[in-house]
Short mmCIF file of C-alpha atoms and ligand atoms in Angstrom, two decimals:
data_model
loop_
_atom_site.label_atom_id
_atom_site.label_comp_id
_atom_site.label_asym_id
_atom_site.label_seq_id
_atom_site.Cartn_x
_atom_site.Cartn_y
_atom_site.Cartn_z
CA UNK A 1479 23.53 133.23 42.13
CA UNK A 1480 20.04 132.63 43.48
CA UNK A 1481 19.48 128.93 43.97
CA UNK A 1482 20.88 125.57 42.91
CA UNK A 1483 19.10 123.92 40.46
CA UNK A 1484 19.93 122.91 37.05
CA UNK A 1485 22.93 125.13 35.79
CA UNK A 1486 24.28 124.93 32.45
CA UNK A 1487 28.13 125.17 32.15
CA UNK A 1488 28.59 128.63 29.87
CA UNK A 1489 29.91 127.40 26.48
CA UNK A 1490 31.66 130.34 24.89
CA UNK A 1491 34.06 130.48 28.04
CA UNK A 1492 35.82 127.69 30.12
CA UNK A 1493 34.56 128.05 33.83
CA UNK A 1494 37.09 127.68 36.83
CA UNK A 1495 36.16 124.42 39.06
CA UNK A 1496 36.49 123.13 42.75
CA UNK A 1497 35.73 120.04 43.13
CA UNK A 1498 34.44 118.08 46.35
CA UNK A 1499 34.38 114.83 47.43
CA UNK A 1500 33.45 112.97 50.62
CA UNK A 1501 35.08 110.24 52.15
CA UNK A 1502 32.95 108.85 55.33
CA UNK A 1503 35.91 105.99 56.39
CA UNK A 1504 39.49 107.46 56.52
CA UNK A 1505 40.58 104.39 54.47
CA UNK A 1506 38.10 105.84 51.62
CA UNK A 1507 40.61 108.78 50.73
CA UNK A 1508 42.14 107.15 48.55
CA UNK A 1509 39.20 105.94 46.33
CA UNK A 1510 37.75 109.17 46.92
CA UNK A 1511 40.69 111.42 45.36
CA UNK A 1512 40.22 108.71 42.36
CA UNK A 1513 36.62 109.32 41.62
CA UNK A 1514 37.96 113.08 41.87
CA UNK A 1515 40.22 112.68 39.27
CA UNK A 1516 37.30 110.99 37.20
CA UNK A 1517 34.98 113.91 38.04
CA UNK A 1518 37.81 116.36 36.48
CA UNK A 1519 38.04 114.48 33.31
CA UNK A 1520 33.93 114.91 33.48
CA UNK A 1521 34.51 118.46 34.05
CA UNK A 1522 36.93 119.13 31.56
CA UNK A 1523 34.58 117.68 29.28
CA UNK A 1524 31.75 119.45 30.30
CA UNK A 1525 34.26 122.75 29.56
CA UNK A 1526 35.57 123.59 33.28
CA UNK A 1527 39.30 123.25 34.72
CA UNK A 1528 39.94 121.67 38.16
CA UNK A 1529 41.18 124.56 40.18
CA UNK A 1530 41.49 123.06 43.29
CA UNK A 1531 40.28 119.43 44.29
CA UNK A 1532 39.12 119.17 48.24
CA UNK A 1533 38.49 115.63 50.00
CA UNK A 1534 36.67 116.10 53.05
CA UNK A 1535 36.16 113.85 55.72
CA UNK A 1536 33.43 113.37 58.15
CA UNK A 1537 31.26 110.42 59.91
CA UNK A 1538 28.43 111.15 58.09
CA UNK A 1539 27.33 113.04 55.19
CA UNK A 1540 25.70 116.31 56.71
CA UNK A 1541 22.56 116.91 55.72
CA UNK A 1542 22.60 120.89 55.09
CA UNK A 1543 25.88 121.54 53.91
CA UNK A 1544 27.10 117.98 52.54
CA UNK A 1545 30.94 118.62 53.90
CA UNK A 1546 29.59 120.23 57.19
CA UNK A 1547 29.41 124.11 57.35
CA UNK A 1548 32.49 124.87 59.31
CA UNK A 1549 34.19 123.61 56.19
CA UNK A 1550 32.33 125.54 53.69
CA UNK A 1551 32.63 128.85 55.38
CA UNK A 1552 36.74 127.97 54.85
CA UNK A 1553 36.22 127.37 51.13
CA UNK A 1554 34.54 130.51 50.82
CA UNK A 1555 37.37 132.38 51.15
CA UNK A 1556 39.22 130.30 48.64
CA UNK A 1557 36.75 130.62 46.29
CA UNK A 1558 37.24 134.32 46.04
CA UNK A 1559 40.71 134.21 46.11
CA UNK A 1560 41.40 131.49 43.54
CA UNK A 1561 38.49 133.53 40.97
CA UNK A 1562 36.40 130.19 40.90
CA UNK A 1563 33.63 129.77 39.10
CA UNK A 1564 31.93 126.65 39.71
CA UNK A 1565 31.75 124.04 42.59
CA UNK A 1566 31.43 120.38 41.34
CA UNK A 1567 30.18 117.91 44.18
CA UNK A 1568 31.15 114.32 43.20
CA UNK A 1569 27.61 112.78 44.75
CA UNK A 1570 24.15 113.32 44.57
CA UNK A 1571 23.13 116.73 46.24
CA UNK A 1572 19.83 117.36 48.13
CA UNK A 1573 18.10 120.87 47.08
CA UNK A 1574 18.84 121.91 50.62
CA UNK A 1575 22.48 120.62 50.60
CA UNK A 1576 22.53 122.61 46.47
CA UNK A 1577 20.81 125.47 48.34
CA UNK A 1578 22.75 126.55 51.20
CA UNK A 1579 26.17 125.64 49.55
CA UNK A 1580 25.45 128.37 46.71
CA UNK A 1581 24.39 130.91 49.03
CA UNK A 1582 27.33 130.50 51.08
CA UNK A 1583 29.77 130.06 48.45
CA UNK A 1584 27.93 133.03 46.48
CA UNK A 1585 28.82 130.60 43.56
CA UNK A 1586 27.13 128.22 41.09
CA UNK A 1587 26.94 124.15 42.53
CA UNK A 1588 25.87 121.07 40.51
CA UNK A 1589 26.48 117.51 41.33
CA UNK A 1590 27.77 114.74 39.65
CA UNK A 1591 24.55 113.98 38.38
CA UNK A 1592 23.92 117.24 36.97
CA UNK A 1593 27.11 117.57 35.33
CA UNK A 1594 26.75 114.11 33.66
CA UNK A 1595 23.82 115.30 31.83
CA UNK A 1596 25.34 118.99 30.96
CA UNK A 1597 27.57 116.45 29.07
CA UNK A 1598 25.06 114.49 27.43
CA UNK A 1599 23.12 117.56 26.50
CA UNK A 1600 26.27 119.55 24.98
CA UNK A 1601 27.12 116.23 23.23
CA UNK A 1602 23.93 115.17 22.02
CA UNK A 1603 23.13 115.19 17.89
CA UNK A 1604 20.29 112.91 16.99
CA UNK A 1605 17.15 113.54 17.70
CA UNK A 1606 16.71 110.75 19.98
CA UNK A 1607 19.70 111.47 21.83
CA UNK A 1608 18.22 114.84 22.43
CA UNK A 1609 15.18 113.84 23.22
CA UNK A 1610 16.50 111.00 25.32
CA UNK A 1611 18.81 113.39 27.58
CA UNK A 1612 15.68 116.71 27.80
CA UNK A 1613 13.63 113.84 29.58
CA UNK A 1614 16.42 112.69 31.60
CA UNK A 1615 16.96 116.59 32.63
CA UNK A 1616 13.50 117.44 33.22
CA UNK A 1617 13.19 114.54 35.56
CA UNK A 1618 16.18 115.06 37.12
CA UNK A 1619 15.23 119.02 37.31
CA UNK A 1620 11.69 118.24 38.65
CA UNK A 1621 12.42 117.45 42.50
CA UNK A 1622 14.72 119.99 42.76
CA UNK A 1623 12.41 123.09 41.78
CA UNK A 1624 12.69 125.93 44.31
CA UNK A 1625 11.59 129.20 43.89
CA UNK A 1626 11.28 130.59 40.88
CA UNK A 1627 11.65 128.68 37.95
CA UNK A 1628 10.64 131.52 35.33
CA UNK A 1629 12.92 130.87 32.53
CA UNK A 1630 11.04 127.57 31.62
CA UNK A 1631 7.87 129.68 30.87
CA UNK A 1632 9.89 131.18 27.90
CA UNK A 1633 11.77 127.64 27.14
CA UNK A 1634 8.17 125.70 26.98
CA UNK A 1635 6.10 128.82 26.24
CA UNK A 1636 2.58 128.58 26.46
CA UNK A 1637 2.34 124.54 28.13
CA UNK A 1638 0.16 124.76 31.44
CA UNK A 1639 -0.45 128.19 31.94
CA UNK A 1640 -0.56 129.92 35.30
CA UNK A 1641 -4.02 129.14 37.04
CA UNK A 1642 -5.34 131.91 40.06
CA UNK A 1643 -4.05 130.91 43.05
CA UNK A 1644 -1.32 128.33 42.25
CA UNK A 1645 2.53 129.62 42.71
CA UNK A 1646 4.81 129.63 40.16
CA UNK A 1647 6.72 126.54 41.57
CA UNK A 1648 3.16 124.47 40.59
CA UNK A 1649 3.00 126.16 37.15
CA UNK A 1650 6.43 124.92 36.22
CA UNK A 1651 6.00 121.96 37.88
CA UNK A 1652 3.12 120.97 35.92
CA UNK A 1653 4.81 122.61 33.03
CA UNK A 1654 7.53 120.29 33.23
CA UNK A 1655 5.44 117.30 33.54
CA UNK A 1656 3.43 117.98 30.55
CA UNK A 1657 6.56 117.88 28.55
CA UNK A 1658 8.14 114.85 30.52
CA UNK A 1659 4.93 113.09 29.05
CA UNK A 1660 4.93 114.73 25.65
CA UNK A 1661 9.18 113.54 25.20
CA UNK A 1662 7.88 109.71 27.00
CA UNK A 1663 5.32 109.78 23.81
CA UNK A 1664 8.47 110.91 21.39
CA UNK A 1665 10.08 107.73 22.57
CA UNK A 1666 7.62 105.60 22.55
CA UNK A 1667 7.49 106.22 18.91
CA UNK A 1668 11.25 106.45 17.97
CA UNK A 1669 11.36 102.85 19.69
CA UNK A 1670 8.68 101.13 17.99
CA UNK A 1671 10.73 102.51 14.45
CA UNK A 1672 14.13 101.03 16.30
CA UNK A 1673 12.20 97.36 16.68
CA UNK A 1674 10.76 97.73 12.97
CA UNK A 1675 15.02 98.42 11.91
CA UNK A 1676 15.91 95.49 14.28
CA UNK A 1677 13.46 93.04 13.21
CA UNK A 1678 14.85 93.75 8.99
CA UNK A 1679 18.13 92.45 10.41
CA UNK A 1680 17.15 89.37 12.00
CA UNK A 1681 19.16 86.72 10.09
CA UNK A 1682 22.42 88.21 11.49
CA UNK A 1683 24.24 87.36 14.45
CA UNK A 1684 24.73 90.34 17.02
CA UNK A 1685 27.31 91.60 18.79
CA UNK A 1686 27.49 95.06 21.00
CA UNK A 1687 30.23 96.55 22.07
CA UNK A 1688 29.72 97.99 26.01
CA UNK A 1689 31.92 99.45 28.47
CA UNK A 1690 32.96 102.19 30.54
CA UNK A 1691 33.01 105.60 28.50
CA UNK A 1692 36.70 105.82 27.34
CA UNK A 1693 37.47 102.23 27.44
CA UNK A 1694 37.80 102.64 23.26
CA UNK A 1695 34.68 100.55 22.26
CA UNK A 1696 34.35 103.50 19.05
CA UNK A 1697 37.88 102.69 18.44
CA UNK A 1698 37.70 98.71 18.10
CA UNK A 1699 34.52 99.16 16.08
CA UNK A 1700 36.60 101.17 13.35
CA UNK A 1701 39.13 98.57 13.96
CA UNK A 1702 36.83 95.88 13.15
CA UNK A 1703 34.83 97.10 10.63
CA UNK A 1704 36.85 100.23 9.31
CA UNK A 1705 33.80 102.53 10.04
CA UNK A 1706 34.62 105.86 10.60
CA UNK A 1707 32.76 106.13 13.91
CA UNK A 1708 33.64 109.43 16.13
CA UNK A 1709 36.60 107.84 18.45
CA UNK A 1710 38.11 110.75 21.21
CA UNK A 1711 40.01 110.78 24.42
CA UNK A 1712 36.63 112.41 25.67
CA UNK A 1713 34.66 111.06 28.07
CA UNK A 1714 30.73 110.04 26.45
CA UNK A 1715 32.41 110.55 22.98
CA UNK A 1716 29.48 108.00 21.72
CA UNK A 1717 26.01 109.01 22.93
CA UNK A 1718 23.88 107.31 19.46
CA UNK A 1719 23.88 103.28 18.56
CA UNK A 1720 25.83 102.84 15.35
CA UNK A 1721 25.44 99.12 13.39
CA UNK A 1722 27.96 98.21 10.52
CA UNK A 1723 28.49 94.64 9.39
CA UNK A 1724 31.22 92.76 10.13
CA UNK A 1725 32.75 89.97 7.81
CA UNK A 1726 34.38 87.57 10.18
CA UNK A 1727 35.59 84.66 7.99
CA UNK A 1728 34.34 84.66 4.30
CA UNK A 1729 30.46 84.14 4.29
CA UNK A 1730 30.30 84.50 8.38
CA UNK A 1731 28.92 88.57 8.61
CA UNK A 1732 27.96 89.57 12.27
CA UNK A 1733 26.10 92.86 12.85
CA UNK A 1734 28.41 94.95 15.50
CA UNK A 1735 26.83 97.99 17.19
CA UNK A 1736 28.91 100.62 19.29
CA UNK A 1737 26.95 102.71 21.82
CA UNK A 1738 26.68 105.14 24.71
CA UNK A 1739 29.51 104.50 27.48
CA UNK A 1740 28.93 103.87 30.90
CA UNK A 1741 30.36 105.37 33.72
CA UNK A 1742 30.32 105.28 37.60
CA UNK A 1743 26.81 106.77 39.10
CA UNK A 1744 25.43 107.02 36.03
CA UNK A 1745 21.72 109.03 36.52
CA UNK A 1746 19.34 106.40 36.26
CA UNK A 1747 17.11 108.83 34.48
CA UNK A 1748 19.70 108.82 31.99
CA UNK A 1749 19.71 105.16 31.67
CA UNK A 1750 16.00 104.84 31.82
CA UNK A 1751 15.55 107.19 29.17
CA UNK A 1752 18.45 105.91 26.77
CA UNK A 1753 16.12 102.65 26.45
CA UNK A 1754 15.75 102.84 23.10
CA UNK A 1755 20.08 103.66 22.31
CA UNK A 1756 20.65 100.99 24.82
CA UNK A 1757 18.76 98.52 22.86
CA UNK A 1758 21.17 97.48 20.71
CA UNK A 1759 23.35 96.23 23.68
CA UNK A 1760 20.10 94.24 25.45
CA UNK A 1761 18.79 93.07 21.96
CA UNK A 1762 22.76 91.26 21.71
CA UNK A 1763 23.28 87.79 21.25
CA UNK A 1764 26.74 88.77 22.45
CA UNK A 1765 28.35 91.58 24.23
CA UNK A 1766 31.91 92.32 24.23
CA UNK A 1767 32.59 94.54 26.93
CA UNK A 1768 35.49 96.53 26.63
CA UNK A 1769 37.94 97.57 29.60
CA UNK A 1770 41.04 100.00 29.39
CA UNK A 1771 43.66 97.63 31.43
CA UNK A 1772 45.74 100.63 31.61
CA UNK A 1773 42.93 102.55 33.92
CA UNK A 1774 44.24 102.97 37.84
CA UNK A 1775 40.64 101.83 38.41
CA UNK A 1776 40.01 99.00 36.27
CA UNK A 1777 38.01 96.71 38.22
CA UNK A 1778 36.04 98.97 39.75
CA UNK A 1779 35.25 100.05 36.07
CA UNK A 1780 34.46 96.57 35.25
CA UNK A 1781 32.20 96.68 38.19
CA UNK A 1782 29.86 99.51 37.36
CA UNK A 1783 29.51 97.85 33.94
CA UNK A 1784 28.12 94.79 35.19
CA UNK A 1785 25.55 96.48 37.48
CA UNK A 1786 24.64 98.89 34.65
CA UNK A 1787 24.35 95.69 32.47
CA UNK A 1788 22.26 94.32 35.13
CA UNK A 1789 19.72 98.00 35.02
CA UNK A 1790 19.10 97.84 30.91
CA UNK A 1791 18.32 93.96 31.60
CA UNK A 1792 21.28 92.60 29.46
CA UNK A 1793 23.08 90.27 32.31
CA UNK A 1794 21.77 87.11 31.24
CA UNK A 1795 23.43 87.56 27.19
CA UNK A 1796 26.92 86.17 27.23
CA UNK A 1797 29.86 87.88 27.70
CA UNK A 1798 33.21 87.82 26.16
CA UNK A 1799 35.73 90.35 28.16
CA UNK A 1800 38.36 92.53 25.34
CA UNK A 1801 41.15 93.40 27.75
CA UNK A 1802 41.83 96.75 25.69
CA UNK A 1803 44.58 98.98 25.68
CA UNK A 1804 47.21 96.45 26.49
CA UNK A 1805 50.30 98.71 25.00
CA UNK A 1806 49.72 100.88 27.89
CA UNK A 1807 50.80 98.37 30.05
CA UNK A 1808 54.25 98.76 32.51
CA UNK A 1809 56.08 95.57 32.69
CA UNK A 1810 55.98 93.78 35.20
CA UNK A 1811 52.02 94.63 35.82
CA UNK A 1812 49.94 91.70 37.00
CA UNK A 1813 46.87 93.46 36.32
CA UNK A 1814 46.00 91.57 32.56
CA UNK A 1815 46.90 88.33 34.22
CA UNK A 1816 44.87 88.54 37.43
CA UNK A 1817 41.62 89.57 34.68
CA UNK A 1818 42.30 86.79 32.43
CA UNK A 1819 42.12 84.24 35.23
CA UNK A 1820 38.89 86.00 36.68
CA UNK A 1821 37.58 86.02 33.52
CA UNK A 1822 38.49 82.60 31.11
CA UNK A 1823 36.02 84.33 28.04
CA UNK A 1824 38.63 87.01 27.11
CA UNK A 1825 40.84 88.38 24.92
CA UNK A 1826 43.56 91.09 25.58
CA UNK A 1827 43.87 93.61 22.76
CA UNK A 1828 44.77 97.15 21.57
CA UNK A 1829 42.06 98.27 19.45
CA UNK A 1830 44.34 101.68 18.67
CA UNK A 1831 47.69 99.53 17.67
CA UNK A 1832 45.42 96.68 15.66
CA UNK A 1833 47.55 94.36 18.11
CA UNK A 1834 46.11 91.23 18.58
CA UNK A 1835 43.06 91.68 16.98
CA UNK A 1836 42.97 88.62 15.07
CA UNK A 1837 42.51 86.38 18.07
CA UNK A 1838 39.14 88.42 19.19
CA UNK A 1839 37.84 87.80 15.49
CA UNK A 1840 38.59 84.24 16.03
CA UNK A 1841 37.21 83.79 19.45
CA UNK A 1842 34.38 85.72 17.65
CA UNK A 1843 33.85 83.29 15.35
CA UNK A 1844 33.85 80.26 17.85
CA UNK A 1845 31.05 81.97 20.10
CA UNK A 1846 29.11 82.49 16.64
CA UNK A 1847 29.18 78.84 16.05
CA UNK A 1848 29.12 77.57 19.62
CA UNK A 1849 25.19 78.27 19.22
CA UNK A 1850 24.92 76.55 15.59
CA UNK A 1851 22.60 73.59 15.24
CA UNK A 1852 23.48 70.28 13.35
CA UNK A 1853 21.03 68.04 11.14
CA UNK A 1854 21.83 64.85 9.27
CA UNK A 1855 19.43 65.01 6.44
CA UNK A 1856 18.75 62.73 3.57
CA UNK A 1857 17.94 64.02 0.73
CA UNK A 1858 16.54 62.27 -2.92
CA UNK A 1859 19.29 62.84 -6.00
CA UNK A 1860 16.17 63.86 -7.74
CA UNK A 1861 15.49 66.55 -5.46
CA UNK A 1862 18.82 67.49 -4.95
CA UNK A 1863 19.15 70.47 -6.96
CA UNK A 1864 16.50 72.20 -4.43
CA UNK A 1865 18.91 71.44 -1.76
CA UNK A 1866 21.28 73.16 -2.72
CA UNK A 1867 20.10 76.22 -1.99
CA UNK A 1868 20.90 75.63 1.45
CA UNK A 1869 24.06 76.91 0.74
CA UNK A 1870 22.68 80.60 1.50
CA UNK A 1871 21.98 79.58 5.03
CA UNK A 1872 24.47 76.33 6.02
CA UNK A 1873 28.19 74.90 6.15
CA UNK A 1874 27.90 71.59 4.28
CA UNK A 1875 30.14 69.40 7.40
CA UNK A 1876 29.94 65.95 5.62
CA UNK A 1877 28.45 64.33 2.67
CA UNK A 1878 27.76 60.82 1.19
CA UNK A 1879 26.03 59.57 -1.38
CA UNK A 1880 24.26 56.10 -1.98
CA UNK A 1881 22.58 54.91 -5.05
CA UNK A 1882 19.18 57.50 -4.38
CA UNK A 1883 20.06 59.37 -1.80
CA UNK A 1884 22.72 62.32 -0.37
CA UNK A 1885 23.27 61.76 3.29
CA UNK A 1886 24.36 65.43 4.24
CA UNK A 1887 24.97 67.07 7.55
CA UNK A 1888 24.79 70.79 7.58
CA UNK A 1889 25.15 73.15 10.43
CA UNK A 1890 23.47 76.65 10.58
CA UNK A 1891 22.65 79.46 12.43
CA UNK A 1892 19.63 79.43 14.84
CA UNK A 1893 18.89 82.47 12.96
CA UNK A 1894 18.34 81.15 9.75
CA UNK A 1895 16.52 77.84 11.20
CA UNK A 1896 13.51 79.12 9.02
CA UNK A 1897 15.02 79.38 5.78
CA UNK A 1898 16.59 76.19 6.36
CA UNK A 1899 13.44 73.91 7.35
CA UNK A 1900 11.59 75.85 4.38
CA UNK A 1901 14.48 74.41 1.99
CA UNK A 1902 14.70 70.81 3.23
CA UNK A 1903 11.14 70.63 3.21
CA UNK A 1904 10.68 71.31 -0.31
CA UNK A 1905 14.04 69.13 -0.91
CA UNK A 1906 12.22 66.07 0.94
CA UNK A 1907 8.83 66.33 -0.29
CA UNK A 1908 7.41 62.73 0.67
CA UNK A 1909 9.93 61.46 1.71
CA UNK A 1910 10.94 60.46 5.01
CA UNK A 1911 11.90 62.74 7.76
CA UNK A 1912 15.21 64.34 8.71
CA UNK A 1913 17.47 60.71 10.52
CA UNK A 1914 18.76 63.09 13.51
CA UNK A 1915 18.51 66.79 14.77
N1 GTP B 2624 46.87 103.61 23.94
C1 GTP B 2624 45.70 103.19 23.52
N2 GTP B 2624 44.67 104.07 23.39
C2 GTP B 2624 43.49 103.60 22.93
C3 GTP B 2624 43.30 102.24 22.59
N3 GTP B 2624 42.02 102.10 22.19
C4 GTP B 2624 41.45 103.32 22.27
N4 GTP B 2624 42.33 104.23 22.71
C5 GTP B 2624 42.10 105.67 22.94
O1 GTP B 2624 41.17 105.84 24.00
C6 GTP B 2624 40.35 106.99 23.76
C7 GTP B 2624 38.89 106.62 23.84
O2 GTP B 2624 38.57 105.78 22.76
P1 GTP B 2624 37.08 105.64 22.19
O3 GTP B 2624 37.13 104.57 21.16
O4 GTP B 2624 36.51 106.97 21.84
O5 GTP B 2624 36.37 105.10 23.52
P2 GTP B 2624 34.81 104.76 23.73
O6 GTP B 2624 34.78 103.54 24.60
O7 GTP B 2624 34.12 104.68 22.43
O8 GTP B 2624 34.37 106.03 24.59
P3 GTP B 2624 32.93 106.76 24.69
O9 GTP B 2624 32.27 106.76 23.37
O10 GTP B 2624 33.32 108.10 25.16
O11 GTP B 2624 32.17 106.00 25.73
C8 GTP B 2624 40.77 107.54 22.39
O12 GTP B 2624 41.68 108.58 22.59
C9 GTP B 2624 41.46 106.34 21.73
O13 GTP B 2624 42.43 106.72 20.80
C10 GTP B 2624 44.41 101.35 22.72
O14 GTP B 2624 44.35 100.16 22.43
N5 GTP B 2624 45.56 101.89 23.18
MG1 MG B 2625 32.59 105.79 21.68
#
C-alpha cells in the first residue's frame, strides 16, 4: 500500500481487522477496551472482523507512530502472521501518524473517522444522504492529501485541470474543492425544498426521535406509528429523516420523525453536512431521546447525545428521556433507577416488546398540552354557529350560556393560534373583546 489516505473497505470480500486503541492514564484501559468493542461493531458494519484488538499504553500520544514505534515494529510481525488486512485506529490519525503506520505495517490504516464515513457512504440511499456524506468525505479527505491522488482525476474527470507548473497534490486539491463547493450548492438547494415541506406541516406538533445509533429510535417509531421504517441490529441503520403522523388520543395527531443516530466522535464534517437530515430533530418542539439501558456504556452514550444535541443547536427544545430496552435488564440492576432519578422527564420502555408503551403516549400527550393556551371567550347566540368551527382547532373545557351570550373557554394549540383568532373574530364581530387570555 502506498499511503494512508481515504481507503474504502472492499465490498465483495470481508477484510481481516486489528484494531488499536490508546489509553494515556492506566485507569483508562478499561474505557478504552469499551470504545474497542464499539469500534468492532463499527467495523463489522463497515464489512471487517476484529482479528485481534491491541490497547496500548503510553504518556502521550506519539506523534509519528500514534502507539510509539517500538510497538508497531511488534505488530508487524503479527500482522503477517494472523493474514490481516486492515488496521483500524480508534482516534483521529495525523497524515504522518496514517503515513508511517502503513508503511511499516505494509498494510491499509484508517481511523475512526474514516471508517465512520465508509459506513455512511456504503449505507447511504437518498440523494441527500449521498450528497451529504461525498462532502463530508471530501472534506475529511482534503487535509490529508499526500502524494499522488490520481484516481480522483478519473472520479471528477475534467474539474480543474492540471495547470504548468502546479503538482498534482494542487490539481486535486483544487479539484476537490471545486466539488466541495459544487455538493455545498446541492445542499443549499435540497434544504430550502426541506423548509418549503416543513413549513406545509406547521399546524402539527413535533416530536423527533434522537439517540445513539442502535439505541432502537427506528424501532419505537414503527412501534408508534406502525411505519415500516428499516429497524437492524446495525450500527447507522437510519441515515435519511422519515415523518409519519402519529394519532395520540382521538383528534390529538403529532408529526414523529426518526433520523440519523449518533455515536461517540462523530466527524463533525459529518454532522455539519447532515444539516439538512438533522433538521427535523432541531426544527422539534420535542425530542425524545432514546437510550438502550441494557448498553455497558449507557451514560456515556447519553453523554455524547447531549453534546451532539448541543453541535446541530437543538439543546434548548425540551427533552423527554425513553429508557429503551428495559427487557434486557438483569435483576437486581440499579442502572434504570439511578436514570430515572437523574432524569424526572422519562419513561422506561421496550420499543421491541410494545412494553410499556402506553405510558410514553400519555406522557406524550401531557407535554403536547403543557404548551396549550386558554381563552374565556364570549360569544353572541346569533353568531354562534361561526363558532363552532373552532372545533377544528380547540377542546371546548367549559361552557355556559346566558340569555345572549355563550361564555366558552377553549384551549388550543399554539400552533393553530391563527386559525383560532381568525374564527373568534368573525364569531365576535362588534362585539366586545375576548374577558381573559
Ligand atoms: N431487546 C430489545 N431490542 C430492541 C429494543 N428496541 C430495539 N431493539 C433492537 O435494537 C436494534 C437497533 O434498533 P433500531 O430501531 O434499528 O435502532 P436505531 O436507534 O434506529 O439505530 P440507527 O438507525 O442505527 O441509529 C434492533 O436489532 C432492534 O430490534 C427493545 O426494546 N428490546
Ligand atoms: Mg434507525
Amino acid at each position: 500500500m502506498s499511503d494512508n489516505k481515504l481507503h474504502t473497505i472492499t465490498r465483495s470480500e470481508r477484510e481481516r481487522a486489528l484494531l488499536i486503541g490508546l489509553s494515556v492514564w492506566p485507569e483508562e484501559r478499561e474505557t478504552t477496551l469499551e470504545h474497542l468493542e464499539e469500534l468492532e461493531l463499527l467495523a463489522d458494519t463497515a464489512g471487517a472482523d476484529t482479528v485481534l484488538k491491541v490497547v496500548q499504553g503510553l504518556p502521550r500520544k506519539d506523534s509519528a507512530f500514534f502507539i510509539g514505534k517500538g510497538k508497531v515494529e511488534e505488530l508487524a510481525q503479527v500482522v503477517k502472521d494472523e493474514n490481516i488486512t486492515l488496521i483500524i485506529v480508534d482516534d483521529d490519525l495525523s497524515p504522518v501518524q496514517a503515513r508511517n503506520l502503513g508503511r511499516m505495517l505494509e498494510r491499509k490504516v484508517i481511523d475512526r473517522s474514516g471508517l465512520i464515513l465508509d459506513i455512511f457512504a456504503q449505507r447511504a440511499r437518498s440523494s441527500e444522504a449521498r450528497t451529504q456524506v461525498e462532502l463530508a468525505q471530501l472534506q475529511y479527505m482534503l487535509p490529508r492529501l499526500t502524494r499522488q491522488w490520481t484516481h480522483l482525476s478519473k472520479q471528477f474527470g475534467g474539474i480543474g485541470t492540471k495547470g504548468p507548473g502546479e503538482t498534482q497534490i494542487e490539481t486535486d486539491r483544487r479539484m476537490i474543492r471545486s466539488r466541495i463547493a459544487h455538493l455545498r450548492e446541492k445542499l443549499e438547494r435540497i434544504e430550502v425544498q426541506r423548509e418549503t415541506q416543513r413549513k406545509g406541516r406547521g399546524d402539527h406538533f413535533r416530536v423527533a426521535l434522537v439517540g445513539y445509533t442502535n439505541a432502537g429510535k427506528s424501532t419505537l417509531m414503527n412501534e408508534l406509528s406502525g411505519a415500516a421504517v428499516h429497524a437492524e441490529d446495525r450500527l447507522f441503520a437510519t441515515l435519511d429523516s422519515t415523518v409519519r403522523a402519529v394519532e395520540l388520543t382521538p383528534g390529538r395527531t403529532i408529526l414523529l420523525s426518526d433520523t440519523v443516530g449518533f455515536i461517540r466522535k462523530l466527524p463533525s464534517h459529518l454532522v455539519a453536512s447532515f444539516r439538512s437530515t438533522l433538521a427535523e430533530a432541531r426544527e422539534a418542539d420535542l425530542l425524545l431521546h432514546v437510550v438502550d439501558v441494557a448498553s455497558s456504556t449507557v451514560r456515556e452514550q447519553i453523554k455524547v447525545v447531549e453534546e451532539t444535541l448541543k453541535e446541530i443547536e437543538a439543546d434548548r427544545i425540551p427533552v423527554v428521556m425513553v429508557f429503551n430496552k428495559v427487557d434486557l435488564l438483569q435483576p437486581g440492576d440499579e442502572t434504570l433507577a439511578e436514570l430515572r432519578e437523574r432524569y424526572p422527564e422519562s419513561v422506561a420502555i421496550s420499543a421491541m416488546r410494545g412494553l410499556h408503551i402506553h405510558a410514553l403516549r400519555s406522557k406524550l400527550v401531557e407535554m403536547v398540552e403543557e404548551t396549550f393556551c386558554e381563552r374565556l371567550v364570549r360569544i353572541p347566540l346569533a353568531r354562534y354557529s361561526y363558532f363552532t368551527k373552532v372545533y377544528d382547532y380547540a377542546d371546548v373545557i367549559g361552557k355556559e350560556f346566558d340569555e345572549e351570550h355563550a361564555i366558552i373557554k377553549i384551549r388550543f394549540s399554539p400552533k393553530v393560534r391563527d386559525h383560532v383568532e381568525h374564527i373568534l373574530a368573525l364569531a365576535m364581530a362588534q362585539e366586545m373583546s375576548p374577558l381573559a387570555t
